[in-house]
Amino acid sequence: MLGKWSIQARAFKIPLTPFAHNFWALVEPKGEVVDQIHGLAFDPKTRMTKAIGNSSHLLLAIHDHTITWSFQPNQPIVVCILGLETVVRERWQAALNALSAINALQLRYPNLWQHIYKMNSNSIFNTVGQIMGFTTPAKLLPIPAPGVRLVVSEKIIKEFCYTLNPIDYCR
């Protein structure tokens, strides 16, 4: 739609599994992704992010428009808001404002077998979605995403939550 920006929930289908890595994309009117927010493993030794990690890594919320591995043909996408750039970017900015608080928690990335019951990249997706004012991010995409029902911090959600006006609440 001409002149309309969007925030999209996207699912990266993890090869050879029935599961997905969910992430957020900020998309301009011509369909170009201009920013992304992911939960990723971060190796403190190499100072590099990784798509998959283990308990020796940190779980960080990262925004980076240059991540290309996350795009797939026929990728599940749900448009969560479509509107004028200023309106859409206000929600996106609420999420960006929260990233340093999320990362300051110094959360450990789970080992592979722990993704079902420990916070992981999909938990970042859920938390960031709630910060942007989307009430049920865990239910948006059709592919199972371990950890998507968990939140990183209720306190951070409340502190950084996007609101249309002072009487709106995320929860």
mmCIF file of C-alpha atoms in Angstrom:
data_model
loop_
_atom_site.group_PDB
_atom_site.id
_atom_site.type_symbol
_atom_site.label_atom_id
_atom_site.label_comp_id
_atom_site.label_asym_id
_atom_site.label_seq_id
_atom_site.Cartn_x
_atom_site.Cartn_y
_atom_site.Cartn_z
ATOM 1 C CA MET A 1 0.000 0.000 0.000
ATOM 2 C CA LEU A 2 1.515 3.300 -1.113
ATOM 3 C CA GLY A 3 2.936 5.350 1.725
ATOM 4 C CA LYS A 4 2.252 2.708 4.368
ATOM 5 C CA TRP A 5 4.968 1.429 6.680
ATOM 6 C CA SER A 6 4.575 -1.788 8.636
ATOM 7 C CA ILE A 7 5.864 -3.819 11.524
ATOM 8 C CA GLN A 8 5.835 -7.486 10.640
ATOM 9 C CA ALA A 9 6.154 -10.627 12.717
ATOM 10 C CA ARG A 10 8.199 -13.146 10.729
ATOM 11 C CA ALA A 11 9.097 -16.789 11.197
ATOM 12 C CA PHE A 12 12.403 -18.242 10.049
ATOM 13 C CA LYS A 13 11.757 -21.961 9.560
ATOM 14 C CA ILE A 14 14.620 -23.854 11.192
ATOM 15 C CA PRO A 15 15.829 -26.448 8.672
ATOM 16 C CA LEU A 16 15.171 -30.121 9.453
ATOM 17 C CA THR A 17 12.834 -29.239 12.355
ATOM 18 C CA PRO A 18 9.155 -28.286 12.697
ATOM 19 C CA PHE A 19 10.193 -25.134 14.605
ATOM 20 C CA ALA A 20 10.772 -21.455 13.906
ATOM 21 C CA HIS A 21 12.876 -18.542 15.054
ATOM 22 C CA ASN A 22 10.503 -15.569 15.255
ATOM 23 C CA PHE A 23 11.659 -12.001 14.720
ATOM 24 C CA TRP A 24 10.387 -8.499 13.989
ATOM 25 C CA ALA A 25 10.850 -6.516 10.773
ATOM 26 C CA LEU A 26 10.285 -2.826 10.093
ATOM 27 C CA VAL A 27 9.238 -2.491 6.445
ATOM 28 C CA GLU A 28 9.004 0.620 4.278
ATOM 29 C CA PRO A 29 6.231 1.179 1.697
ATOM 30 C CA LYS A 30 8.042 -0.523 -1.204
ATOM 31 C CA GLY A 31 8.492 -3.700 0.851
ATOM 32 C CA GLU A 32 12.144 -3.198 1.811
ATOM 33 C CA VAL A 33 13.059 -4.337 5.320
ATOM 34 C CA VAL A 34 14.831 -1.365 6.929
ATOM 35 C CA ASP A 35 15.415 -2.849 10.395
ATOM 36 C CA GLN A 36 15.023 -6.112 12.277
ATOM 37 C CA ILE A 37 14.889 -7.123 15.923
ATOM 38 C CA HIS A 38 16.043 -10.626 16.852
ATOM 39 C CA GLY A 39 16.911 -12.523 19.963
ATOM 40 C CA LEU A 40 20.346 -14.008 19.254
ATOM 41 C CA ALA A 41 23.118 -15.864 20.993
ATOM 42 C CA PHE A 42 26.155 -13.688 21.674
ATOM 43 C CA ASP A 43 29.575 -15.175 22.245
ATOM 44 C CA PRO A 44 31.377 -12.985 24.813
ATOM 45 C CA LYS A 45 34.769 -14.385 23.743
ATOM 46 C CA THR A 46 34.496 -13.617 20.034
ATOM 47 C CA ARG A 47 32.069 -10.678 20.485
ATOM 48 C CA MET A 48 29.947 -12.145 17.658
ATOM 49 C CA THR A 49 26.264 -12.992 17.430
ATOM 50 C CA LYS A 50 25.113 -16.444 16.390
ATOM 51 C CA ALA A 51 21.776 -17.785 15.221
ATOM 52 C CA ILE A 52 22.127 -20.783 17.536
ATOM 53 C CA GLY A 53 24.175 -20.894 20.704
ATOM 54 C CA ASN A 54 24.600 -22.694 23.996
ATOM 55 C CA SER A 55 24.830 -21.871 27.693
ATOM 56 C CA SER A 56 28.299 -20.336 27.281
ATOM 57 C CA HIS A 57 26.636 -17.529 25.273
ATOM 58 C CA LEU A 58 24.409 -14.638 26.279
ATOM 59 C CA LEU A 59 20.866 -14.143 24.987
ATOM 60 C CA LEU A 60 20.719 -10.633 23.532
ATOM 61 C CA ALA A 61 18.091 -8.513 21.813
ATOM 62 C CA ILE A 62 19.699 -7.212 18.629
ATOM 63 C CA HIS A 63 18.461 -4.750 16.036
ATOM 64 C CA ASP A 64 20.282 -4.954 12.750
ATOM 65 C CA HIS A 65 19.027 -4.220 9.262
ATOM 66 C CA THR A 66 21.875 -6.196 7.641
ATOM 67 C CA ILE A 67 20.834 -9.682 8.805
ATOM 68 C CA THR A 68 20.015 -11.576 5.619
ATOM 69 C CA TRP A 69 20.034 -15.218 6.752
ATOM 70 C CA SER A 70 16.602 -14.711 8.330
ATOM 71 C CA PHE A 71 14.799 -14.193 5.023
ATOM 72 C CA GLN A 72 13.308 -17.247 3.301
ATOM 73 C CA PRO A 73 11.029 -17.721 0.292
ATOM 74 C CA ASN A 74 7.382 -18.127 1.349
ATOM 75 C CA GLN A 75 8.305 -17.104 4.885
ATOM 76 C CA PRO A 76 5.330 -16.810 7.269
ATOM 77 C CA ILE A 77 4.672 -13.081 7.774
ATOM 78 C CA VAL A 78 1.976 -11.288 9.749
ATOM 79 C CA VAL A 79 1.566 -7.531 9.376
ATOM 80 C CA CYS A 80 0.891 -6.253 12.913
ATOM 81 C CA ILE A 81 0.513 -2.578 12.098
ATOM 82 C CA LEU A 82 0.272 -0.733 8.804
ATOM 83 C CA GLY A 83 0.289 3.059 8.715
ATOM 84 C CA LEU A 84 2.131 6.311 8.393
ATOM 85 C CA GLU A 85 5.861 6.192 9.026
ATOM 86 C CA THR A 86 5.695 8.366 12.161
ATOM 87 C CA VAL A 87 3.027 6.184 13.777
ATOM 88 C CA VAL A 88 4.748 2.899 12.956
ATOM 89 C CA ARG A 89 8.174 4.167 13.999
ATOM 90 C CA GLU A 90 6.813 5.241 17.407
ATOM 91 C CA ARG A 91 6.050 1.602 18.210
ATOM 92 C CA TRP A 92 9.385 0.468 16.781
ATOM 93 C CA GLN A 93 11.201 3.080 18.878
ATOM 94 C CA ALA A 94 9.513 1.779 22.041
ATOM 95 C CA ALA A 95 11.125 -1.595 21.297
ATOM 96 C CA LEU A 96 14.520 -0.060 20.521
ATOM 97 C CA ASN A 97 14.385 1.886 23.789
ATOM 98 C CA ALA A 98 13.970 -1.396 25.714
ATOM 99 C CA LEU A 99 16.808 -3.372 24.114
ATOM 100 C CA SER A 100 19.558 -2.116 26.423
ATOM 101 C CA ALA A 101 17.433 -2.951 29.489
ATOM 102 C CA ILE A 102 16.810 -6.466 28.141
ATOM 103 C CA ASN A 103 20.496 -6.957 27.391
ATOM 104 C CA ALA A 104 21.519 -5.603 30.812
ATOM 105 C CA LEU A 105 19.837 -8.683 32.339
ATOM 106 C CA GLN A 106 22.809 -10.724 31.064
ATOM 107 C CA LEU A 107 20.603 -13.737 30.348
ATOM 108 C CA ARG A 108 22.259 -17.004 29.381
ATOM 109 C CA TYR A 109 21.323 -18.591 26.081
ATOM 110 C CA PRO A 110 19.890 -22.073 26.662
ATOM 111 C CA ASN A 111 21.414 -25.309 25.485
ATOM 112 C CA LEU A 112 19.536 -26.886 22.574
ATOM 113 C CA TRP A 113 17.504 -29.301 24.719
ATOM 114 C CA GLN A 114 16.409 -26.468 27.061
ATOM 115 C CA HIS A 115 14.586 -24.294 24.491
ATOM 116 C CA ILE A 116 11.156 -25.621 25.435
ATOM 117 C CA TYR A 117 11.275 -24.408 29.036
ATOM 118 C CA LYS A 118 13.961 -21.680 29.159
ATOM 119 C CA MET A 119 13.988 -18.198 27.689
ATOM 120 C CA ASN A 120 15.444 -18.022 24.197
ATOM 121 C CA SER A 121 15.240 -15.923 21.037
ATOM 122 C CA ASN A 122 11.490 -16.517 20.766
ATOM 123 C CA SER A 123 11.049 -15.182 24.304
ATOM 124 C CA ILE A 124 12.741 -11.971 23.108
ATOM 125 C CA PHE A 125 10.240 -11.908 20.210
ATOM 126 C CA ASN A 126 7.299 -12.191 22.634
ATOM 127 C CA THR A 127 8.689 -9.579 25.027
ATOM 128 C CA VAL A 128 9.508 -7.058 22.281
ATOM 129 C CA GLY A 129 6.094 -7.598 20.697
ATOM 130 C CA GLN A 130 4.357 -6.818 23.971
ATOM 131 C CA ILE A 131 6.526 -3.715 24.364
ATOM 132 C CA MET A 132 5.301 -2.568 20.942
ATOM 133 C CA GLY A 133 1.739 -2.977 22.206
ATOM 134 C CA PHE A 134 0.825 -6.225 20.450
ATOM 135 C CA THR A 135 -1.123 -8.195 23.043
ATOM 136 C CA THR A 136 -0.504 -11.784 21.914
ATOM 137 C CA PRO A 137 2.728 -12.041 19.910
ATOM 138 C CA ALA A 138 3.064 -15.713 20.883
ATOM 139 C CA LYS A 139 -0.056 -16.529 18.824
ATOM 140 C CA LEU A 140 0.754 -14.537 15.674
ATOM 141 C CA LEU A 141 2.699 -17.024 13.574
ATOM 142 C CA PRO A 142 1.612 -20.541 12.513
ATOM 143 C CA ILE A 143 4.858 -22.452 13.145
ATOM 144 C CA PRO A 144 5.725 -23.800 16.623
ATOM 145 C CA ALA A 145 8.396 -21.637 18.253
ATOM 146 C CA PRO A 146 9.817 -23.031 21.505
ATOM 147 C CA GLY A 147 10.023 -20.400 24.248
ATOM 148 C CA VAL A 148 7.624 -17.989 22.552
ATOM 149 C CA ARG A 149 5.182 -18.011 25.474
ATOM 150 C CA LEU A 150 7.858 -16.877 27.934
ATOM 151 C CA VAL A 151 8.677 -13.238 28.627
ATOM 152 C CA VAL A 152 12.075 -11.879 29.564
ATOM 153 C CA SER A 153 10.792 -9.329 32.094
ATOM 154 C CA GLU A 154 7.310 -8.106 32.997
ATOM 155 C CA LYS A 155 8.967 -5.050 34.567
ATOM 156 C CA ILE A 156 10.688 -4.121 31.288
ATOM 157 C CA ILE A 157 7.438 -4.600 29.358
ATOM 158 C CA LYS A 158 5.627 -2.205 31.692
ATOM 159 C CA GLU A 159 8.469 0.325 31.739
ATOM 160 C CA PHE A 160 8.929 0.560 27.959
ATOM 161 C CA CYS A 161 5.446 -0.344 26.698
ATOM 162 C CA TYR A 162 4.195 1.668 23.737
ATOM 163 C CA THR A 163 0.915 3.375 24.503
ATOM 164 C CA LEU A 164 -1.376 5.389 22.278
ATOM 165 C CA ASN A 165 -2.178 7.676 25.176
ATOM 166 C CA PRO A 166 -1.572 7.693 28.942
ATOM 167 C CA ILE A 167 -4.616 5.536 29.732
ATOM 168 C CA ASP A 168 -3.620 2.688 27.377
ATOM 169 C CA TYR A 169 -1.821 -0.274 28.853
ATOM 170 C CA CYS A 170 -0.036 -3.237 27.268
ATOM 171 C CA ARG A 171 -1.510 -5.618 29.818
#
